PDB file of N, CA and C in Angstrom:
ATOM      1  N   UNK A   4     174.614 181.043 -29.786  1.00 76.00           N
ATOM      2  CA  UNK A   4     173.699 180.899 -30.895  1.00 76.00           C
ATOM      3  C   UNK A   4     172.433 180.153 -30.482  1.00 76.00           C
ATOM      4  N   UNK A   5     172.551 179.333 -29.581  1.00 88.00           N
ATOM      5  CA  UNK A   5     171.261 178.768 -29.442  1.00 88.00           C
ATOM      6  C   UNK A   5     170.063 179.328 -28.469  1.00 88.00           C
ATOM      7  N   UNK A   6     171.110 180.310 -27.497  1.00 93.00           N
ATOM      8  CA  UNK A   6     170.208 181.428 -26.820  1.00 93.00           C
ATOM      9  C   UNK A   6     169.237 182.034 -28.102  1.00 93.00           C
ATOM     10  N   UNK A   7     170.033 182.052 -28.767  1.00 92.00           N
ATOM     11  CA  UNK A   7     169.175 183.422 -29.818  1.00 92.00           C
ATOM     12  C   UNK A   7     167.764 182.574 -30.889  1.00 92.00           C
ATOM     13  N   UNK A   8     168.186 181.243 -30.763  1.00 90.00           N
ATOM     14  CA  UNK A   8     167.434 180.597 -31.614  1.00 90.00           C
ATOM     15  C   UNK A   8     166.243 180.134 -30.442  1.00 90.00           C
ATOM     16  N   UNK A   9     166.590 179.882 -28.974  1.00 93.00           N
ATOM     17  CA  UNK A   9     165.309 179.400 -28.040  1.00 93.00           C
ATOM     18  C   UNK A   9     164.393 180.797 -28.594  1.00 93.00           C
ATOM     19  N   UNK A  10     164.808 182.044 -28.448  1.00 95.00           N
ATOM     20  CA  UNK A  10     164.772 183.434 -28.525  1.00 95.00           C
ATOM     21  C   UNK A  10     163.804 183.420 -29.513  1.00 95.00           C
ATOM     22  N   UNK A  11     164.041 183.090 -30.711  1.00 95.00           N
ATOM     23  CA  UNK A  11     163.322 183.566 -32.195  1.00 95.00           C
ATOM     24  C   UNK A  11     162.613 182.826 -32.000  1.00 95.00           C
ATOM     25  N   UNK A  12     162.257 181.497 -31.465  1.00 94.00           N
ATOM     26  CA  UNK A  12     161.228 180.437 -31.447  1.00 94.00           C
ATOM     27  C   UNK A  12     160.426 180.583 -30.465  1.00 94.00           C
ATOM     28  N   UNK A  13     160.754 180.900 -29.619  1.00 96.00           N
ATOM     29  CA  UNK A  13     159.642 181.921 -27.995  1.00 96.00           C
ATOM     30  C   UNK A  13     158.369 182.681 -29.161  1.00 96.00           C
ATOM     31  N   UNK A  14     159.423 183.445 -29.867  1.00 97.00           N
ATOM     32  CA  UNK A  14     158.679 184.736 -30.709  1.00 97.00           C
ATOM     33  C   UNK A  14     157.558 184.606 -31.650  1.00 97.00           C
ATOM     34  N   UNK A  15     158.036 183.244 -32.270  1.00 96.00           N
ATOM     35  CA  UNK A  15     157.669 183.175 -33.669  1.00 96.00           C
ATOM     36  C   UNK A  15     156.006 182.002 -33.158  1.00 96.00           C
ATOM     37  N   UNK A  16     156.296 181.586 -32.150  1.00 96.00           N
ATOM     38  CA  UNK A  16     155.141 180.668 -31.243  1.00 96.00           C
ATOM     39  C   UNK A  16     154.201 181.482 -30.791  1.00 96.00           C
ATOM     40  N   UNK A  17     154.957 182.786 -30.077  1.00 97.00           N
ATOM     41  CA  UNK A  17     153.917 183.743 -29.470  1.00 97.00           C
ATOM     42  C   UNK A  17     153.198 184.130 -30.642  1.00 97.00           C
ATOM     43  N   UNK A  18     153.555 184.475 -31.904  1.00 97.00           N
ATOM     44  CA  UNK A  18     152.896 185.255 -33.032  1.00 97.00           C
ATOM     45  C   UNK A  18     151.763 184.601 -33.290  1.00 97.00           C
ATOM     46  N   UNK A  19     152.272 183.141 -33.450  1.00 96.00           N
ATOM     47  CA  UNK A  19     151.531 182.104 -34.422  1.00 96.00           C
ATOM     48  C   UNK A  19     150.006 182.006 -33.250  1.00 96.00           C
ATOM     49  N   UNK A  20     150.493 182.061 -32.288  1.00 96.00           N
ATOM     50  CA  UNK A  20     149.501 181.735 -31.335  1.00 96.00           C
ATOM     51  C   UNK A  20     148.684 183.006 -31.453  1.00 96.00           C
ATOM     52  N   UNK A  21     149.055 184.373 -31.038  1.00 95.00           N
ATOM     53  CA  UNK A  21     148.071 185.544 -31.476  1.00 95.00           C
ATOM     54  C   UNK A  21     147.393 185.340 -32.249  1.00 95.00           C
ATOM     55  N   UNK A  22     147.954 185.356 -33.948  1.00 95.00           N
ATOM     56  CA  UNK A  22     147.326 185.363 -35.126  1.00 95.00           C
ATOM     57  C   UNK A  22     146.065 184.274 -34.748  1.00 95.00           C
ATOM     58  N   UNK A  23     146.915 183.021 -33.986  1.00 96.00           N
ATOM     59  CA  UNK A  23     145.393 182.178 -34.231  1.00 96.00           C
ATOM     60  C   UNK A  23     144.691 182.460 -34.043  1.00 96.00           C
ATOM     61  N   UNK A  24     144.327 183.128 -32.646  1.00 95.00           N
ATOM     62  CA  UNK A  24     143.343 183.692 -31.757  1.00 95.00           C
ATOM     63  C   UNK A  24     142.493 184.873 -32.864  1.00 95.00           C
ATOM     64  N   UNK A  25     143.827 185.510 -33.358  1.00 94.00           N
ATOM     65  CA  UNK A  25     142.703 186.847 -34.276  1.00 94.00           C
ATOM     66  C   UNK A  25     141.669 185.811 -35.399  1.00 94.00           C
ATOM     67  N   UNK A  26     142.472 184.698 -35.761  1.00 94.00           N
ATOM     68  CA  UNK A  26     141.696 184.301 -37.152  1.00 94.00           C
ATOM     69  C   UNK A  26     140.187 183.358 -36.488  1.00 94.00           C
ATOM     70  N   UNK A  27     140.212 183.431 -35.222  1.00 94.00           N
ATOM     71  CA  UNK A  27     139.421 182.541 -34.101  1.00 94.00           C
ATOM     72  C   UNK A  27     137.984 183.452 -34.461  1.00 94.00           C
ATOM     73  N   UNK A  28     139.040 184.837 -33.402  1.00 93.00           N
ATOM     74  CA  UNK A  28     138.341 185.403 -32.675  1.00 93.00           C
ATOM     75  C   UNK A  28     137.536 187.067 -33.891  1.00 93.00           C
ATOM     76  N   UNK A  29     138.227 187.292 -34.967  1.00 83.00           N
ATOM     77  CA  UNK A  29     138.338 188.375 -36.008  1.00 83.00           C
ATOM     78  C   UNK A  29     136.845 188.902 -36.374  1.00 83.00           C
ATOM     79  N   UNK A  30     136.138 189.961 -35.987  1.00 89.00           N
ATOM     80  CA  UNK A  30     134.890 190.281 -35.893  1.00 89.00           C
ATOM     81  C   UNK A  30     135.155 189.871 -37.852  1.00 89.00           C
ATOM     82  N   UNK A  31     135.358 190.144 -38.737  1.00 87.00           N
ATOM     83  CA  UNK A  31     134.850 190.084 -40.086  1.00 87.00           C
ATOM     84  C   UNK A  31     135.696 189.157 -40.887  1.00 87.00           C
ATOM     85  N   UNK A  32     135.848 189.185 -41.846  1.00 85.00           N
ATOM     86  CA  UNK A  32     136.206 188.326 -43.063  1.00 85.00           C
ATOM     87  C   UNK A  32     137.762 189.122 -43.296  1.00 85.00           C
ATOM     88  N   UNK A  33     137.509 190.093 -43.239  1.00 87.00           N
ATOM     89  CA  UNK A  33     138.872 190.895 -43.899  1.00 87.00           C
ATOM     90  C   UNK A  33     139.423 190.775 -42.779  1.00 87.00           C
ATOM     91  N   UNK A  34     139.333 190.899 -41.207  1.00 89.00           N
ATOM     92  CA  UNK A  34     140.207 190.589 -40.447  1.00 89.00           C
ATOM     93  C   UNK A  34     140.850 189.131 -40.580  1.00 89.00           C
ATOM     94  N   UNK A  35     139.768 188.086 -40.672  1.00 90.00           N
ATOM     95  CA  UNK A  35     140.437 186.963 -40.812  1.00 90.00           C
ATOM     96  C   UNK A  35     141.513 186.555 -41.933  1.00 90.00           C
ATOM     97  N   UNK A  36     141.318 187.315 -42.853  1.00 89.00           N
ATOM     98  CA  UNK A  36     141.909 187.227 -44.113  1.00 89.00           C
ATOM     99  C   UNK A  36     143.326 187.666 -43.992  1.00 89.00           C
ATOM    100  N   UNK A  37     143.647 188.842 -43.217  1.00 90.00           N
ATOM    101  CA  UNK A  37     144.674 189.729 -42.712  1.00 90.00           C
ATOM    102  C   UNK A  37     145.506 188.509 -41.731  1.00 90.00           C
ATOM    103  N   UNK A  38     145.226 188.075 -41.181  1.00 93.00           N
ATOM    104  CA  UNK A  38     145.341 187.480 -39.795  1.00 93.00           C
ATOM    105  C   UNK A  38     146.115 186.215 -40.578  1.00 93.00           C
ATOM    106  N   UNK A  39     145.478 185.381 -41.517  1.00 93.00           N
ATOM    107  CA  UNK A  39     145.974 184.585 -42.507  1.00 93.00           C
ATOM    108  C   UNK A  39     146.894 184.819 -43.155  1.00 93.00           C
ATOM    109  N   UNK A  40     147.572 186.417 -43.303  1.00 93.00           N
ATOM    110  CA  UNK A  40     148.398 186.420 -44.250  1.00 93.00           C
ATOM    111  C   UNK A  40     149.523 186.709 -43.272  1.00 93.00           C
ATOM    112  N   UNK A  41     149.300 186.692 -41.773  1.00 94.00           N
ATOM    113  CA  UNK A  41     149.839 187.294 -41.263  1.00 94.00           C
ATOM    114  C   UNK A  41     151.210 185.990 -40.512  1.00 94.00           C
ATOM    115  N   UNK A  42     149.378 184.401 -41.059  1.00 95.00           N
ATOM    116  CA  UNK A  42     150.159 182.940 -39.950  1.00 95.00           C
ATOM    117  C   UNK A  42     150.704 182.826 -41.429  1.00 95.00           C
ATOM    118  N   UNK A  43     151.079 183.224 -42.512  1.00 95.00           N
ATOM    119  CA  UNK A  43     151.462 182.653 -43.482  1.00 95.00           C
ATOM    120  C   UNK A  43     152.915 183.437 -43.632  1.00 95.00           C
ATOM    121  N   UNK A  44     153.314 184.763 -43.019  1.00 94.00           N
ATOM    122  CA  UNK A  44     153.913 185.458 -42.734  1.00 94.00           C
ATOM    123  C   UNK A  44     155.469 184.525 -41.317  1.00 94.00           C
ATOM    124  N   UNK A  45     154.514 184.412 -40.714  1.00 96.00           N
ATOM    125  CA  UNK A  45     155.489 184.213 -39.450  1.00 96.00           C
ATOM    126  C   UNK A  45     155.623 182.807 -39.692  1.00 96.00           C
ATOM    127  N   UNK A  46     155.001 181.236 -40.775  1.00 95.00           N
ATOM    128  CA  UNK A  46     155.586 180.464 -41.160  1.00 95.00           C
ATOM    129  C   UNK A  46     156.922 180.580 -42.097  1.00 95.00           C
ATOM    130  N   UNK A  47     156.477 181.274 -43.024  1.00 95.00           N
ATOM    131  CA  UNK A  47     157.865 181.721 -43.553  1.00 95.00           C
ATOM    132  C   UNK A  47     158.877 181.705 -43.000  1.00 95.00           C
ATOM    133  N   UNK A  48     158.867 182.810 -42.090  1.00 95.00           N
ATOM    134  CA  UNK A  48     160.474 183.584 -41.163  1.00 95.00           C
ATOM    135  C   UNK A  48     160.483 182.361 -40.049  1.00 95.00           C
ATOM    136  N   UNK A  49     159.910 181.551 -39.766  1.00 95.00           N
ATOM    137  CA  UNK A  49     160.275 180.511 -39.358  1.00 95.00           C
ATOM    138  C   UNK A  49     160.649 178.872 -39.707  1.00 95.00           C
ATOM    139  N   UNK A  50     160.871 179.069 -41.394  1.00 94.00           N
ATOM    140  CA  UNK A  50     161.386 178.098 -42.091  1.00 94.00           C
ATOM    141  C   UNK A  50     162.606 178.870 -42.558  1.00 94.00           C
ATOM    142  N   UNK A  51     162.601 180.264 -42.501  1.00 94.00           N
ATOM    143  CA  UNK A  51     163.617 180.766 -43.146  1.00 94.00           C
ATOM    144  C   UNK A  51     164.289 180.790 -41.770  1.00 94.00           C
ATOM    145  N   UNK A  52     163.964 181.076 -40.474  1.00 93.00           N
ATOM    146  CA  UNK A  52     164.939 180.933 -39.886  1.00 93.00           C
ATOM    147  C   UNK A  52     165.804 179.455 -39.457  1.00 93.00           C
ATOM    148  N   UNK A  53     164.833 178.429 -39.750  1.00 93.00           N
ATOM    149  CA  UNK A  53     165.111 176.900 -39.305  1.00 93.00           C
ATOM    150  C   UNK A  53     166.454 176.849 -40.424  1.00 93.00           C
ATOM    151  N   UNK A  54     166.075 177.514 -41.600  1.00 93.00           N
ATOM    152  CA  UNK A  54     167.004 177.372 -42.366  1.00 93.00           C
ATOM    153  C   UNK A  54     168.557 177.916 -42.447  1.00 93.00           C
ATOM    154  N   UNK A  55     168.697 179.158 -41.876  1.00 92.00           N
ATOM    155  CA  UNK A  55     169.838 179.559 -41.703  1.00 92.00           C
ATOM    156  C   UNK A  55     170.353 179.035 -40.267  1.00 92.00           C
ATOM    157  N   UNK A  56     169.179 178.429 -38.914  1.00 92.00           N
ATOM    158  CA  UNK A  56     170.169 177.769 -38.404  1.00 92.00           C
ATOM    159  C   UNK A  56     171.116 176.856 -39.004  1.00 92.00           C
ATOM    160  N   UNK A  57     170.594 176.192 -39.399  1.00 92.00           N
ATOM    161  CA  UNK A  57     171.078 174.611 -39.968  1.00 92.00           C
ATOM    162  C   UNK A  57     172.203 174.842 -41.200  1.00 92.00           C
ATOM    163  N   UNK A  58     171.785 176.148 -41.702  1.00 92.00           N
ATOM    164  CA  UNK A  58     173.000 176.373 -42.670  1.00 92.00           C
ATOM    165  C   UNK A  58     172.833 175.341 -44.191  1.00 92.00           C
ATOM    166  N   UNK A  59     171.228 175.342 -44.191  1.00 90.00           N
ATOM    167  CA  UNK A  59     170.759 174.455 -45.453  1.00 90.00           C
ATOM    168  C   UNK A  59     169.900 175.614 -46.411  1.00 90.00           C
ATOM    169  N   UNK A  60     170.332 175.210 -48.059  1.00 90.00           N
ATOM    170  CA  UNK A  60     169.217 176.377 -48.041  1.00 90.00           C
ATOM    171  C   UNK A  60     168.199 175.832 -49.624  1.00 90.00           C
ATOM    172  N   UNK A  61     167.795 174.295 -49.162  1.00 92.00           N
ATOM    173  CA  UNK A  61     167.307 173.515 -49.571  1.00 92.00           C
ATOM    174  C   UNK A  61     165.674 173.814 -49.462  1.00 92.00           C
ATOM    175  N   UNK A  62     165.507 175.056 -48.398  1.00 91.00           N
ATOM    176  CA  UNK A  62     164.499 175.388 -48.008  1.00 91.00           C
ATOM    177  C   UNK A  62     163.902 176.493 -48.797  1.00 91.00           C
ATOM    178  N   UNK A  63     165.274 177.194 -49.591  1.00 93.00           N
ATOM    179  CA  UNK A  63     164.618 178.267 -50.519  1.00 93.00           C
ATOM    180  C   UNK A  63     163.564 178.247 -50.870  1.00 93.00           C
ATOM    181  N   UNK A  64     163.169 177.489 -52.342  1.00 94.00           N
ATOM    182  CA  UNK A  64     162.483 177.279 -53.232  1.00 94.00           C
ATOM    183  C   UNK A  64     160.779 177.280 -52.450  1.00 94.00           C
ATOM    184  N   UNK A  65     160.752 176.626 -51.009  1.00 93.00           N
ATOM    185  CA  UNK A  65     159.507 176.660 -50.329  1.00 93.00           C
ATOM    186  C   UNK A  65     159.323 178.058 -50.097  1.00 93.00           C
ATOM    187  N   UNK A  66     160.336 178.546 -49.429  1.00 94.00           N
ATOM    188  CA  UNK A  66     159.918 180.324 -48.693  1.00 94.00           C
ATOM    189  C   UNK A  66     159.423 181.155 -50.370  1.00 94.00           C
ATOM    190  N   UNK A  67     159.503 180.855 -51.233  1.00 94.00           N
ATOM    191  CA  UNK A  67     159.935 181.614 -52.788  1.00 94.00           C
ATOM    192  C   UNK A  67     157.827 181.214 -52.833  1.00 94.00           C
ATOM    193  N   UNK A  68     157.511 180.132 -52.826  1.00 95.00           N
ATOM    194  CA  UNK A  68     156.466 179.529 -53.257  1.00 95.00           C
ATOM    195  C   UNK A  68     155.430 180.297 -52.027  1.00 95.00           C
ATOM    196  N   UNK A  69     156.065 179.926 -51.192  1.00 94.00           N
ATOM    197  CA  UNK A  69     155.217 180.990 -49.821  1.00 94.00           C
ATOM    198  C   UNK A  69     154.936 181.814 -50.066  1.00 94.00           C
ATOM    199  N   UNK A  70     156.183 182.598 -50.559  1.00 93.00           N
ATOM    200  CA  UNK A  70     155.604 184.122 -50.606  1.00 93.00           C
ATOM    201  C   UNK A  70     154.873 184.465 -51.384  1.00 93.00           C
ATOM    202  N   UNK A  71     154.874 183.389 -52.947  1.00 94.00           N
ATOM    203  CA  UNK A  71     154.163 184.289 -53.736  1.00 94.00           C
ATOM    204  C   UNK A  71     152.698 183.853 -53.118  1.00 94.00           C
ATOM    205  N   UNK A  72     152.489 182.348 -53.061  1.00 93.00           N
ATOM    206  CA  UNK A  72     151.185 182.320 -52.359  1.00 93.00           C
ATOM    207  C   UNK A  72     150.295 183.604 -51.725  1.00 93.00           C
ATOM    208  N   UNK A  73     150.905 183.650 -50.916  1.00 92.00           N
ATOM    209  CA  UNK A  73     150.587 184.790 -50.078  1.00 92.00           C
ATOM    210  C   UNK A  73     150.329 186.130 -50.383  1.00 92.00           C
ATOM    211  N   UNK A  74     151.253 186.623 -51.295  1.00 93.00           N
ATOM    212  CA  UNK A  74     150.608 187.554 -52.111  1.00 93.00           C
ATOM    213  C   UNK A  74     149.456 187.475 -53.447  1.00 93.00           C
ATOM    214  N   UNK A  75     149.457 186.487 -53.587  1.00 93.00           N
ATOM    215  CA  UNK A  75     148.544 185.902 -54.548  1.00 93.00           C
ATOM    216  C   UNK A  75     147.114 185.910 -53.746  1.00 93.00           C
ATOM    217  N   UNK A  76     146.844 185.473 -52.941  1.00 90.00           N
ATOM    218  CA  UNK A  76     146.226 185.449 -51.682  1.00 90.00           C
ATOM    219  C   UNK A  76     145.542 186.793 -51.076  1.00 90.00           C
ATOM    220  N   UNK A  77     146.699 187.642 -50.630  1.00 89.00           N
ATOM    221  CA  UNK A  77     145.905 189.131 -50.573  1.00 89.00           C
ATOM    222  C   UNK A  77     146.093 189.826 -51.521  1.00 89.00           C
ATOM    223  N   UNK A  78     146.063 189.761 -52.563  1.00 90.00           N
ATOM    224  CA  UNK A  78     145.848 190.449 -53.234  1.00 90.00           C
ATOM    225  C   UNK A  78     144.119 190.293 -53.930  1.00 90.00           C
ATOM    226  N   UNK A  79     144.074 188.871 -53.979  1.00 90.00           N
ATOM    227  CA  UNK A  79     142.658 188.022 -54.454  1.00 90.00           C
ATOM    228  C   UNK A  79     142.018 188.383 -53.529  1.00 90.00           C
ATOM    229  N   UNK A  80     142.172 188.851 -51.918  1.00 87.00           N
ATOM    230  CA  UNK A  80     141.444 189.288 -51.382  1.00 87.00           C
ATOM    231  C   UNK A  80     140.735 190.638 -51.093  1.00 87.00           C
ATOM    232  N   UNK A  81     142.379 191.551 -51.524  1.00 84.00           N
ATOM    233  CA  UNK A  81     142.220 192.639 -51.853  1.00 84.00           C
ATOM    234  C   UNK A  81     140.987 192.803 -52.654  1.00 84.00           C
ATOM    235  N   UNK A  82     140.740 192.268 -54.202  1.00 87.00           N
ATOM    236  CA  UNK A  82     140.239 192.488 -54.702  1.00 87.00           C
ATOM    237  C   UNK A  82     138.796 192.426 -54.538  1.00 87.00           C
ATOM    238  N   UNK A  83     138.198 191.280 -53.614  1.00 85.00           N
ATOM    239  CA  UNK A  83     137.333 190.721 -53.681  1.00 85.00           C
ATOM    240  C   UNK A  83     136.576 191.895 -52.715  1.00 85.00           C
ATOM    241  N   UNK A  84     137.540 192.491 -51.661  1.00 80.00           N
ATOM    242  CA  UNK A  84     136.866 193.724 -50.608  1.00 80.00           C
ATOM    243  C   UNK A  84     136.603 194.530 -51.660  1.00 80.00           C
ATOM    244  N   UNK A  85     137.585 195.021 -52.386  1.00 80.00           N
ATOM    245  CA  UNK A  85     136.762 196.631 -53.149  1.00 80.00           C
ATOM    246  C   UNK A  85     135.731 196.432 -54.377  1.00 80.00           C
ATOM    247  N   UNK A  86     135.268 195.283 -54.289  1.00 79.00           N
ATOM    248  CA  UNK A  86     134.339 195.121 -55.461  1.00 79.00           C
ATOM    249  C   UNK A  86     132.997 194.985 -54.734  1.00 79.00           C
ATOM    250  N   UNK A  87     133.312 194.466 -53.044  1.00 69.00           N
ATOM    251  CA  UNK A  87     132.115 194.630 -52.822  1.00 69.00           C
ATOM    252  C   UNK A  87     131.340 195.848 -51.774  1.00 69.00           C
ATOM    253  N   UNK A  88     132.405 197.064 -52.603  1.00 61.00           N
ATOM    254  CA  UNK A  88     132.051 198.542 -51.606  1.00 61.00           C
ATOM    255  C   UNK A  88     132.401 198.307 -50.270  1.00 61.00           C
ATOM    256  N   UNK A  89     132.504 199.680 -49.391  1.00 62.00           N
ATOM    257  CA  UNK A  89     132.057 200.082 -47.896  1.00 62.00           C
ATOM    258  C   UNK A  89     130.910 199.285 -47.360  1.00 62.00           C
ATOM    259  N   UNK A  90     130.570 198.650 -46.229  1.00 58.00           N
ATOM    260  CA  UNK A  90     129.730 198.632 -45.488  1.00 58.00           C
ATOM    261  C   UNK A  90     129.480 199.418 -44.314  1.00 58.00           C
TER     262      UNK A  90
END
């Protein structure tokens, strides 16, 4: 089990670290925005996974609040792209 957990945490570091770079490096707004939902994404699955190591699930109620964040989030962003047309 703890092979698999060095494993998911290799993963979930490599992500976090990409995403940073995109939200760094993201030629526009909507990339960065994407990229944000993306470090808000791989925090999750990495509280949700801290959580089923440990076998606590005291952590729910945060991943529940995350998520909606997050969709709350792109969706507000969603909106904010198609109102202001194609460029």
């Amino acid at each position: 089990m703890t092979v698999v957990a060095v494993i998911v945490t290799v993963l979930l570091v490599a992500a976090g670290g990409l995403t940073l770079v995109r939200i760094i490096r993201g030629p526009s707004i909507l990339d960065r925005a994407v990229a944000t939902d993306v470090l808000l994404a791989v925090a999750v699955a990495a509280i949700a996974t801290e959580a089923a190591y440990s076998r606590d699930a005291t952590a729910l109620p945060v991943l529940v609040v995350l998520a909606l964040v997050g969709f709350v989030g792109s969706v507000s962003v969603a909106r904010f792209a198609s109102r202001r047309g194609p460029k």
